[in-house]
JSON list of C-alpha atoms in Angstrom, two decimals:
[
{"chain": "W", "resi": 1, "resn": "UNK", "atom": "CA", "xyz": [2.18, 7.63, -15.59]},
{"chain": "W", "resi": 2, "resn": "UNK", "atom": "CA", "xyz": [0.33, 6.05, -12.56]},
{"chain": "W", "resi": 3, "resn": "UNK", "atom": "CA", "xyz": [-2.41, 7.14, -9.96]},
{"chain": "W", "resi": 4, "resn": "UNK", "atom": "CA", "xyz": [-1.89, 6.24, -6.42]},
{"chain": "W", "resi": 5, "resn": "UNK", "atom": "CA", "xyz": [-4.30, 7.05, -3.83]},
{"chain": "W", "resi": 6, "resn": "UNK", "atom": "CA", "xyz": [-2.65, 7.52, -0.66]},
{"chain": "W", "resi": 7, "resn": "UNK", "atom": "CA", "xyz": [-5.41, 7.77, 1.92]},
{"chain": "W", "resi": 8, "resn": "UNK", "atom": "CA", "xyz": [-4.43, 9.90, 5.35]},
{"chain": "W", "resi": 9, "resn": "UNK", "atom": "CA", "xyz": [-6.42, 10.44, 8.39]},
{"chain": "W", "resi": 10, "resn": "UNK", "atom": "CA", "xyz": [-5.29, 13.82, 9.69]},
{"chain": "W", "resi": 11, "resn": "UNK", "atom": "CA", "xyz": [-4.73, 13.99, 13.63]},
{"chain": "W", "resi": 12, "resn": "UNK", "atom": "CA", "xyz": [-7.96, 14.92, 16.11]},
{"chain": "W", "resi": 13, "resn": "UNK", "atom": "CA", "xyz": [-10.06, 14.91, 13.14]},
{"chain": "W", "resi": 14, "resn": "UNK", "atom": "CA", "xyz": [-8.88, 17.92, 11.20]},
{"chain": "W", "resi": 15, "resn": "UNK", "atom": "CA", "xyz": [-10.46, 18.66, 7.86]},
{"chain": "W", "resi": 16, "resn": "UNK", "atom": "CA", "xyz": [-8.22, 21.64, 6.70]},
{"chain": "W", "resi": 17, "resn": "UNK", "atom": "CA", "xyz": [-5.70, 20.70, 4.27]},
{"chain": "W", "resi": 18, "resn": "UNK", "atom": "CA", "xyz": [-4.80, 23.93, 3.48]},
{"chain": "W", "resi": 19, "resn": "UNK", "atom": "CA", "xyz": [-0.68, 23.73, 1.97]},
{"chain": "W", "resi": 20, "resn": "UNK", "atom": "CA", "xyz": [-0.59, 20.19, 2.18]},
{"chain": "W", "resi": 21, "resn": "UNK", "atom": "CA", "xyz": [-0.04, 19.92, -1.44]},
{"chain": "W", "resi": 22, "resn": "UNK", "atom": "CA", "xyz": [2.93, 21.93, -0.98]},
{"chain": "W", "resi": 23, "resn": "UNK", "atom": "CA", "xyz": [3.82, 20.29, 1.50]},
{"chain": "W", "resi": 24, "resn": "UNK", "atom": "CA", "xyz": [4.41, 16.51, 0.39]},
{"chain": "W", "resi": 25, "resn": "UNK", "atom": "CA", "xyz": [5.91, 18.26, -2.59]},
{"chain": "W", "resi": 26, "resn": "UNK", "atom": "CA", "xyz": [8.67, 19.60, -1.11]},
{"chain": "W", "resi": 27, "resn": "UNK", "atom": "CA", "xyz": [9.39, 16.24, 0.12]},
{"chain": "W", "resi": 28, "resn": "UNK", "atom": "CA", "xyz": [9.87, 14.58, -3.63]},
{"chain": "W", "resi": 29, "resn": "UNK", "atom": "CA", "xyz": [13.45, 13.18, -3.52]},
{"chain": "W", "resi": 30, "resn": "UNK", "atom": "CA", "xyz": [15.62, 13.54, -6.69]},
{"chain": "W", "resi": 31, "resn": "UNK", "atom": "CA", "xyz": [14.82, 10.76, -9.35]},
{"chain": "W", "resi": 32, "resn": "UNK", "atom": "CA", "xyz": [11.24, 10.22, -7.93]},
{"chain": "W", "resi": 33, "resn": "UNK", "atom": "CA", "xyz": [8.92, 11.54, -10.59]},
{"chain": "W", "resi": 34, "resn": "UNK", "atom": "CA", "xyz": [5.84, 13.06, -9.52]},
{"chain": "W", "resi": 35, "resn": "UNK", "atom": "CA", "xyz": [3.73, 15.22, -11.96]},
{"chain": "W", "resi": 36, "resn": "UNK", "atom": "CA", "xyz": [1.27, 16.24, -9.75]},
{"chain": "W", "resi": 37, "resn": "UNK", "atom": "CA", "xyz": [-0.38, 16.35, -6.50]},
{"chain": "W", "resi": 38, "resn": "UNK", "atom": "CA", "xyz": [-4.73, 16.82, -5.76]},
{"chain": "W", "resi": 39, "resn": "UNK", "atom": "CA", "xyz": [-6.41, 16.57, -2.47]},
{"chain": "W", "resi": 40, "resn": "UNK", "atom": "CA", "xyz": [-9.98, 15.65, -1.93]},
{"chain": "W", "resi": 41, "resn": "UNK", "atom": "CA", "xyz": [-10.96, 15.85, 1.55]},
{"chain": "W", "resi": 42, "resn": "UNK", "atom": "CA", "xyz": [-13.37, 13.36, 2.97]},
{"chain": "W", "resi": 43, "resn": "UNK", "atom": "CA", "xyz": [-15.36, 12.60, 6.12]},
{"chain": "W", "resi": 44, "resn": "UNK", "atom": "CA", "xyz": [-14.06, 12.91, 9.61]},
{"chain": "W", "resi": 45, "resn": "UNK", "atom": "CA", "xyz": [-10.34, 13.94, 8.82]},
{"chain": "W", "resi": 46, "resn": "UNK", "atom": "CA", "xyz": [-9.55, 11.40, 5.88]},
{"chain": "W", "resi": 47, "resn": "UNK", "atom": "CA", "xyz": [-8.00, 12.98, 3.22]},
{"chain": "W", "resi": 48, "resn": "UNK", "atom": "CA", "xyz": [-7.33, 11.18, -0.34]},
{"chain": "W", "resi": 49, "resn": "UNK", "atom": "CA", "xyz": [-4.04, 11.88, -1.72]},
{"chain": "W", "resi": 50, "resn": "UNK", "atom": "CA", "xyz": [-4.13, 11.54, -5.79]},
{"chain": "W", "resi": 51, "resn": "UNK", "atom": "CA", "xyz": [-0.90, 11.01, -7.00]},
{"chain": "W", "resi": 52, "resn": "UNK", "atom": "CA", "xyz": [0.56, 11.17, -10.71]},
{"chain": "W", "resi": 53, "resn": "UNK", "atom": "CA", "xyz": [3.55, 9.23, -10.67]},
{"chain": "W", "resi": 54, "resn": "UNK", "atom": "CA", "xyz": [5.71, 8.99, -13.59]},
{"chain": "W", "resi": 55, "resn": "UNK", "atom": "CA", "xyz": [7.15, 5.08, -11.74]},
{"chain": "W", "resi": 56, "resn": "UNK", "atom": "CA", "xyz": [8.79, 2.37, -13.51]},
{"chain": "W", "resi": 57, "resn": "UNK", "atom": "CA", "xyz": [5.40, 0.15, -12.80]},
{"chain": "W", "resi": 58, "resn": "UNK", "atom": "CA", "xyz": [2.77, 0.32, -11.08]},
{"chain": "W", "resi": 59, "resn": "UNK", "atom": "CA", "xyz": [4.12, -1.35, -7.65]},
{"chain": "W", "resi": 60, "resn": "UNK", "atom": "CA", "xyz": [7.12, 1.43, -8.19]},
{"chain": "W", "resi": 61, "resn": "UNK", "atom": "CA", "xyz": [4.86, 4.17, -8.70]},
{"chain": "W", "resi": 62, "resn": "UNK", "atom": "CA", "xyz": [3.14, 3.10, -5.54]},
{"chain": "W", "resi": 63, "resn": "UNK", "atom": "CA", "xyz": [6.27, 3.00, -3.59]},
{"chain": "W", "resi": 64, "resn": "UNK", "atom": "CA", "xyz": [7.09, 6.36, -4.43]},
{"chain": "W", "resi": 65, "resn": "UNK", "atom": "CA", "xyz": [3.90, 7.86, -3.19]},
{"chain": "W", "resi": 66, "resn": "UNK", "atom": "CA", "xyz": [3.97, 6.43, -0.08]},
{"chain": "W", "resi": 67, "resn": "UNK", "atom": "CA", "xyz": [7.44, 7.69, 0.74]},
{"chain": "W", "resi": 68, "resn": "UNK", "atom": "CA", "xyz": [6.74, 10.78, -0.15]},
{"chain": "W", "resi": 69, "resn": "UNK", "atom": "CA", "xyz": [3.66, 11.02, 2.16]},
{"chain": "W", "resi": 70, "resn": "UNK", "atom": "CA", "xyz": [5.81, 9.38, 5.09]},
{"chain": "W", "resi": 71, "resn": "UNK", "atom": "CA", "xyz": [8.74, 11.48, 4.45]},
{"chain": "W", "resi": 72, "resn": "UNK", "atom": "CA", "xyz": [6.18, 14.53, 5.18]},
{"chain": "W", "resi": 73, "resn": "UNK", "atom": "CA", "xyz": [4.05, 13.17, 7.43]},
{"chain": "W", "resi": 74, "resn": "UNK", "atom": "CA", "xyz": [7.66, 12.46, 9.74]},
{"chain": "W", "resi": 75, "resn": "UNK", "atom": "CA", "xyz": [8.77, 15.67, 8.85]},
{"chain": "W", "resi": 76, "resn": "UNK", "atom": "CA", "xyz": [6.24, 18.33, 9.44]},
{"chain": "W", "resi": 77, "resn": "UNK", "atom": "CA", "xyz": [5.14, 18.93, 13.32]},
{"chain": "W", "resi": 78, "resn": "UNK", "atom": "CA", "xyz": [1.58, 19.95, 12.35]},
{"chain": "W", "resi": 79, "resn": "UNK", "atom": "CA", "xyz": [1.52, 16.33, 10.50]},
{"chain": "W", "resi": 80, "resn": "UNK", "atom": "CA", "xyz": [2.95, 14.54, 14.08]},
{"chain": "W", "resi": 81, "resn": "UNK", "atom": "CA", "xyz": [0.01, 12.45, 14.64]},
{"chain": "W", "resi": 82, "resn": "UNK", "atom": "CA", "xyz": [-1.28, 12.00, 11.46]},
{"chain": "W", "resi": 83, "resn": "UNK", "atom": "CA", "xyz": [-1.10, 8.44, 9.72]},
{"chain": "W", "resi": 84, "resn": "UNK", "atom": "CA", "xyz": [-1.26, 6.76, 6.22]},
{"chain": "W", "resi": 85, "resn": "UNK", "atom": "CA", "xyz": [-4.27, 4.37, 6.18]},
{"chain": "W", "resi": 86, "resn": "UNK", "atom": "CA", "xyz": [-4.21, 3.28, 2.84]},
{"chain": "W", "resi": 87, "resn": "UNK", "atom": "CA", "xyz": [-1.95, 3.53, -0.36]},
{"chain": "W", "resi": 88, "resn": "UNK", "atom": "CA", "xyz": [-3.17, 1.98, -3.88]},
{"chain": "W", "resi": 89, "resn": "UNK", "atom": "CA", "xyz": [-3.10, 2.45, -7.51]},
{"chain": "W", "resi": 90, "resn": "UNK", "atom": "CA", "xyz": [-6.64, 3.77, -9.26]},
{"chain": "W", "resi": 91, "resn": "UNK", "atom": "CA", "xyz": [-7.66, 1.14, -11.68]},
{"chain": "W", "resi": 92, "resn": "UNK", "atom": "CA", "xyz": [-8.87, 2.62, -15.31]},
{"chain": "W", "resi": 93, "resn": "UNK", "atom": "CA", "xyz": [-12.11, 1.22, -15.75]},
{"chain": "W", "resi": 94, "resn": "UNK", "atom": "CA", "xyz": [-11.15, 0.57, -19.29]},
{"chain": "W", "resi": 95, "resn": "UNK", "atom": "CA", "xyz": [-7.96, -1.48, -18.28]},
{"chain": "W", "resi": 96, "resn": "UNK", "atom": "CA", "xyz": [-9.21, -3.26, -15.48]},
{"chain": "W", "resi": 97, "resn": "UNK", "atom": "CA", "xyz": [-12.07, -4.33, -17.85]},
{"chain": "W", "resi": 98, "resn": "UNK", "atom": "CA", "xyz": [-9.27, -5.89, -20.26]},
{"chain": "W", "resi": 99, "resn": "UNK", "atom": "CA", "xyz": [-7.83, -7.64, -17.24]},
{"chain": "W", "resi": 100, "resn": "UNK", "atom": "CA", "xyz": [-10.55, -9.22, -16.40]},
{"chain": "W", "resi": 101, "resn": "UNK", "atom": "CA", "xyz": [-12.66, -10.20, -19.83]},
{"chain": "W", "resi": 102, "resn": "UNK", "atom": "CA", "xyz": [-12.47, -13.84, -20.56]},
{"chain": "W", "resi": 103, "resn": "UNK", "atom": "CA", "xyz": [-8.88, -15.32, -22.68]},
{"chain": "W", "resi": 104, "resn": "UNK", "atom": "CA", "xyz": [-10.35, -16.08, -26.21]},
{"chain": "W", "resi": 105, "resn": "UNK", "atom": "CA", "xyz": [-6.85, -17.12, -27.89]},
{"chain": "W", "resi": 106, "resn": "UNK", "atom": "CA", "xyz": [-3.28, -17.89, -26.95]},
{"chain": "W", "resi": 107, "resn": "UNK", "atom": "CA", "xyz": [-0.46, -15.24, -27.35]},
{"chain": "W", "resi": 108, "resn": "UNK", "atom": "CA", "xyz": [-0.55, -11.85, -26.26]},
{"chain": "W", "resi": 109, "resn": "UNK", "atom": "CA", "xyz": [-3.69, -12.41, -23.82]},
{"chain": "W", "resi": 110, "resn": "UNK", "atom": "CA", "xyz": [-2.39, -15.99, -22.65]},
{"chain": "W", "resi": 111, "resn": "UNK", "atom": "CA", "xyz": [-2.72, -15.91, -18.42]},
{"chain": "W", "resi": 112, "resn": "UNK", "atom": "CA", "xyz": [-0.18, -16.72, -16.92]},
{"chain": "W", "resi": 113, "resn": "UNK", "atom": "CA", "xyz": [0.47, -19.95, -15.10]},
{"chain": "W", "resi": 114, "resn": "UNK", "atom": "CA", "xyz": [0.23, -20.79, -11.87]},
{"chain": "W", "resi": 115, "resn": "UNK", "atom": "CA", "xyz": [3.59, -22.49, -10.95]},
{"chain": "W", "resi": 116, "resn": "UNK", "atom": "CA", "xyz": [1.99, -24.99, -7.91]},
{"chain": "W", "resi": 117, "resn": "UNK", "atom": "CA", "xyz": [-1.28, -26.00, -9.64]},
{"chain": "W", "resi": 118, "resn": "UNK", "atom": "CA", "xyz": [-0.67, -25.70, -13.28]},
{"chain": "W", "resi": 119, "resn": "UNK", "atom": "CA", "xyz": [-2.83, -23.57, -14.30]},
{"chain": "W", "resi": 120, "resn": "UNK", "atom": "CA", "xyz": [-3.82, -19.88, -15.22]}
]
């Protein structure tokens, strides 16, 4: 299960996002799974889309949210002029912490190399 923030300014500034949750879920395709749907309005018509994406991967899961939100966003007249304007994965604080901590020993924590200058 992923989070994807999908990020969508809503046309002339609009802050009501009353049904949108409906909305992008009745435009979930067969075989894309997505567990559930929050808004969280923000400033000056930006919306934040959370996602929870049942994907493949992360870059899958990602996919999936994003064509969802275009498929409505094309679909619905009162979204017409409305536009994506970003679409990421949330990074758990704990995880991206293990990313990013210093390799101590070969094996399962071994970077990967870099195929043009050798190294990790």
């Amino acid at each position: 299960m992923n989070l994807v923030h999908v990020r969508v300014q809503l046309p002339d500034g609009t802050t009501r996002v009353e049904g949108l949750k409906q909305t992008l879920l009745r435009h979930v395709s067969a075989g894309e799974t997505v567990e559930h749907i929050s808004l969280h309005p923000g400033d000056e018509g930006e919306v934040t889309v959370g996602f929870w994406v049942g994907g493949a991967s992360v870059t899958g899961s990602e996919r999936i949210a994003h064509a969802v939100t275009l498929r409505a966003l094309e679909a619905e007249p009162a979204l017409a002029r409305a536009r994506v304007t970003s679409c990421s994965s949330a990074l758990v604080p704990a995880v991206f912490d293990e990313m990013t901590r210093p390799v101590q020993a070969p094996g399962r924590y071994m970077r990967w190399t870099d195929a043009e200058g050798g190294e990790g």
